[in-house]
């Protein structure tokens, strides 16, 4: 038992969902499904699908972290009338498109 609640707080802080949870908020901004896009982390250089990012928080404020180094890759904040997308942790995003 932890009377300070510090252990429970740490468990909540460590809880995350995979990047598929970004599909809804990103679909408001982009016409394509960005969870299938491949991002390159600005901090460690690793690449992987947006769906593999570790997403903390609950909409309207989501923080997606690199599964390799833990740094922030992108943030989404949904405010009334605006969606704020902070992608400073992403060097590049390869977005798959239909070729027909
Ligand atoms: Zn990284």
PDB file of C-alpha atoms and ligand atoms in Angstrom:
ATOM      1  CA  UNK A   1       0.000   0.000   0.000  1.00  0.00           C
ATOM      2  CA  UNK A   2       1.273   3.419  -0.929  1.00  0.00           C
ATOM      3  CA  UNK A   3      -0.413   6.061   1.264  1.00  0.00           C
ATOM      4  CA  UNK A   4       1.015   8.890  -0.851  1.00  0.00           C
ATOM      5  CA  UNK A   5      -0.613   7.625  -4.049  1.00  0.00           C
ATOM      6  CA  UNK A   6       2.703   8.120  -5.869  1.00  0.00           C
ATOM      7  CA  UNK A   7       2.717   4.554  -7.192  1.00  0.00           C
ATOM      8  CA  UNK A   8      -0.814   4.857  -8.594  1.00  0.00           C
ATOM      9  CA  UNK A   9       0.066   8.211 -10.174  1.00  0.00           C
ATOM     10  CA  UNK A  10       3.116   6.685 -11.857  1.00  0.00           C
ATOM     11  CA  UNK A  11       0.984   3.843 -13.276  1.00  0.00           C
ATOM     12  CA  UNK A  12      -1.455   6.364 -14.753  1.00  0.00           C
ATOM     13  CA  UNK A  13       1.431   8.416 -16.137  1.00  0.00           C
ATOM     14  CA  UNK A  14       2.933   5.298 -17.778  1.00  0.00           C
ATOM     15  CA  UNK A  15      -0.351   4.173 -19.373  1.00  0.00           C
ATOM     16  CA  UNK A  16      -0.575   4.715 -23.107  1.00  0.00           C
ATOM     17  CA  UNK A  17      -2.434   3.565 -26.192  1.00  0.00           C
ATOM     18  CA  UNK A  18      -0.973   2.833 -29.606  1.00  0.00           C
ATOM     19  CA  UNK A  19      -1.079   5.385 -32.413  1.00  0.00           C
ATOM     20  CA  UNK A  20      -4.328   4.024 -33.821  1.00  0.00           C
ATOM     21  CA  UNK A  21      -6.079   6.256 -31.281  1.00  0.00           C
ATOM     22  CA  UNK A  22      -4.882   9.216 -33.411  1.00  0.00           C
ATOM     23  CA  UNK A  23      -7.033   8.102 -36.383  1.00  0.00           C
ATOM     24  CA  UNK A  24     -10.129  10.047 -35.315  1.00  0.00           C
ATOM     25  CA  UNK A  25      -8.467  13.376 -34.452  1.00  0.00           C
ATOM     26  CA  UNK A  26      -6.198  13.226 -37.540  1.00  0.00           C
ATOM     27  CA  UNK A  27      -9.137  12.420 -39.827  1.00  0.00           C
ATOM     28  CA  UNK A  28     -10.588  15.816 -38.936  1.00  0.00           C
ATOM     29  CA  UNK A  29      -7.475  17.468 -40.415  1.00  0.00           C
ATOM     30  CA  UNK A  30      -6.255  15.196 -43.226  1.00  0.00           C
ATOM     31  CA  UNK A  31      -8.120  13.427 -46.030  1.00  0.00           C
ATOM     32  CA  UNK A  32      -5.904  10.324 -45.796  1.00  0.00           C
ATOM     33  CA  UNK A  33      -5.392   7.915 -42.893  1.00  0.00           C
ATOM     34  CA  UNK A  34      -2.176   9.155 -41.304  1.00  0.00           C
ATOM     35  CA  UNK A  35      -1.913   6.224 -38.895  1.00  0.00           C
ATOM     36  CA  UNK A  36      -0.606   4.238 -41.889  1.00  0.00           C
ATOM     37  CA  UNK A  37       2.020   6.913 -42.641  1.00  0.00           C
ATOM     38  CA  UNK A  38       5.653   6.285 -41.659  1.00  0.00           C
ATOM     39  CA  UNK A  39       7.242   8.937 -39.453  1.00  0.00           C
ATOM     40  CA  UNK A  40      10.916   9.565 -38.688  1.00  0.00           C
ATOM     41  CA  UNK A  41      11.659  10.605 -35.114  1.00  0.00           C
ATOM     42  CA  UNK A  42      13.556  13.913 -34.899  1.00  0.00           C
ATOM     43  CA  UNK A  43      15.332  12.765 -31.744  1.00  0.00           C
ATOM     44  CA  UNK A  44      16.663   9.249 -32.503  1.00  0.00           C
ATOM     45  CA  UNK A  45      16.036   8.926 -36.256  1.00  0.00           C
ATOM     46  CA  UNK A  46      14.022   5.727 -36.065  1.00  0.00           C
ATOM     47  CA  UNK A  47      11.170   5.238 -38.469  1.00  0.00           C
ATOM     48  CA  UNK A  48       7.865   3.459 -38.055  1.00  0.00           C
ATOM     49  CA  UNK A  49       4.141   3.752 -38.631  1.00  0.00           C
ATOM     50  CA  UNK A  50       2.246   6.467 -36.793  1.00  0.00           C
ATOM     51  CA  UNK A  51       0.033   3.644 -35.477  1.00  0.00           C
ATOM     52  CA  UNK A  52       3.044   2.320 -33.518  1.00  0.00           C
ATOM     53  CA  UNK A  53       3.585   5.575 -31.576  1.00  0.00           C
ATOM     54  CA  UNK A  54       2.733   5.550 -27.874  1.00  0.00           C
ATOM     55  CA  UNK A  55      -0.108   7.961 -27.272  1.00  0.00           C
ATOM     56  CA  UNK A  56      -0.638   9.483 -23.829  1.00  0.00           C
ATOM     57  CA  UNK A  57      -3.638  11.446 -22.668  1.00  0.00           C
ATOM     58  CA  UNK A  58      -7.162  11.551 -23.955  1.00  0.00           C
ATOM     59  CA  UNK A  59      -8.618  13.661 -26.731  1.00  0.00           C
ATOM     60  CA  UNK A  60      -8.732  16.625 -27.122  1.00  0.00           C
ATOM     61  CA  UNK A  61      -5.073  16.692 -25.984  1.00  0.00           C
ATOM     62  CA  UNK A  62      -2.936  13.783 -27.204  1.00  0.00           C
ATOM     63  CA  UNK A  63       0.847  13.364 -26.965  1.00  0.00           C
ATOM     64  CA  UNK A  64       2.422  10.708 -29.214  1.00  0.00           C
ATOM     65  CA  UNK A  65       5.863   9.485 -28.172  1.00  0.00           C
ATOM     66  CA  UNK A  66       8.499   7.497 -30.043  1.00  0.00           C
ATOM     67  CA  UNK A  67       8.417   3.806 -28.999  1.00  0.00           C
ATOM     68  CA  UNK A  68      12.234   3.714 -29.279  1.00  0.00           C
ATOM     69  CA  UNK A  69      13.484   6.806 -27.400  1.00  0.00           C
ATOM     70  CA  UNK A  70      10.332   8.052 -25.645  1.00  0.00           C
ATOM     71  CA  UNK A  71      10.590  11.617 -26.974  1.00  0.00           C
ATOM     72  CA  UNK A  72       7.522  13.497 -28.231  1.00  0.00           C
ATOM     73  CA  UNK A  73       6.918  12.951 -31.970  1.00  0.00           C
ATOM     74  CA  UNK A  74       3.633  14.813 -32.319  1.00  0.00           C
ATOM     75  CA  UNK A  75       0.949  16.504 -30.281  1.00  0.00           C
ATOM     76  CA  UNK A  76      -2.677  17.199 -31.134  1.00  0.00           C
ATOM     77  CA  UNK A  77      -4.835  19.629 -29.239  1.00  0.00           C
ATOM     78  CA  UNK A  78      -8.435  20.003 -30.337  1.00  0.00           C
ATOM     79  CA  UNK A  79      -9.814  23.371 -29.306  1.00  0.00           C
ATOM     80  CA  UNK A  80     -13.136  24.969 -30.216  1.00  0.00           C
ATOM     81  CA  UNK A  81     -12.795  25.944 -33.878  1.00  0.00           C
ATOM     82  CA  UNK A  82      -9.163  24.800 -34.207  1.00  0.00           C
ATOM     83  CA  UNK A  83      -6.947  21.751 -34.157  1.00  0.00           C
ATOM     84  CA  UNK A  84      -3.340  22.420 -33.110  1.00  0.00           C
ATOM     85  CA  UNK A  85      -0.842  19.967 -34.552  1.00  0.00           C
ATOM     86  CA  UNK A  86       2.719  20.149 -33.181  1.00  0.00           C
ATOM     87  CA  UNK A  87       5.033  18.023 -35.325  1.00  0.00           C
ATOM     88  CA  UNK A  88       8.428  19.389 -34.273  1.00  0.00           C
ATOM     89  CA  UNK A  89       9.428  15.874 -33.179  1.00  0.00           C
ATOM     90  CA  UNK A  90       8.918  14.515 -36.695  1.00  0.00           C
ATOM     91  CA  UNK A  91      11.631  14.920 -39.343  1.00  0.00           C
ATOM     92  CA  UNK A  92       9.526  13.480 -42.159  1.00  0.00           C
ATOM     93  CA  UNK A  93       6.233  11.762 -42.763  1.00  0.00           C
ATOM     94  CA  UNK A  94       5.800   9.317 -45.676  1.00  0.00           C
ATOM     95  CA  UNK A  95       2.093   9.230 -46.484  1.00  0.00           C
ATOM     96  CA  UNK A  96       0.858   6.266 -48.560  1.00  0.00           C
ATOM     97  CA  UNK A  97      -1.364   7.331 -51.452  1.00  0.00           C
ATOM     98  CA  UNK A  98      -3.375   5.367 -53.987  1.00  0.00           C
ATOM     99  CA  UNK A  99      -1.561   5.197 -57.313  1.00  0.00           C
ATOM    100  CA  UNK A 100      -4.585   4.694 -59.583  1.00  0.00           C
TER     101      UNK A 100
HETATM  102 ZN1  LIG B   1      12.859   8.421 -31.196  1.00  0.00          ZN
END
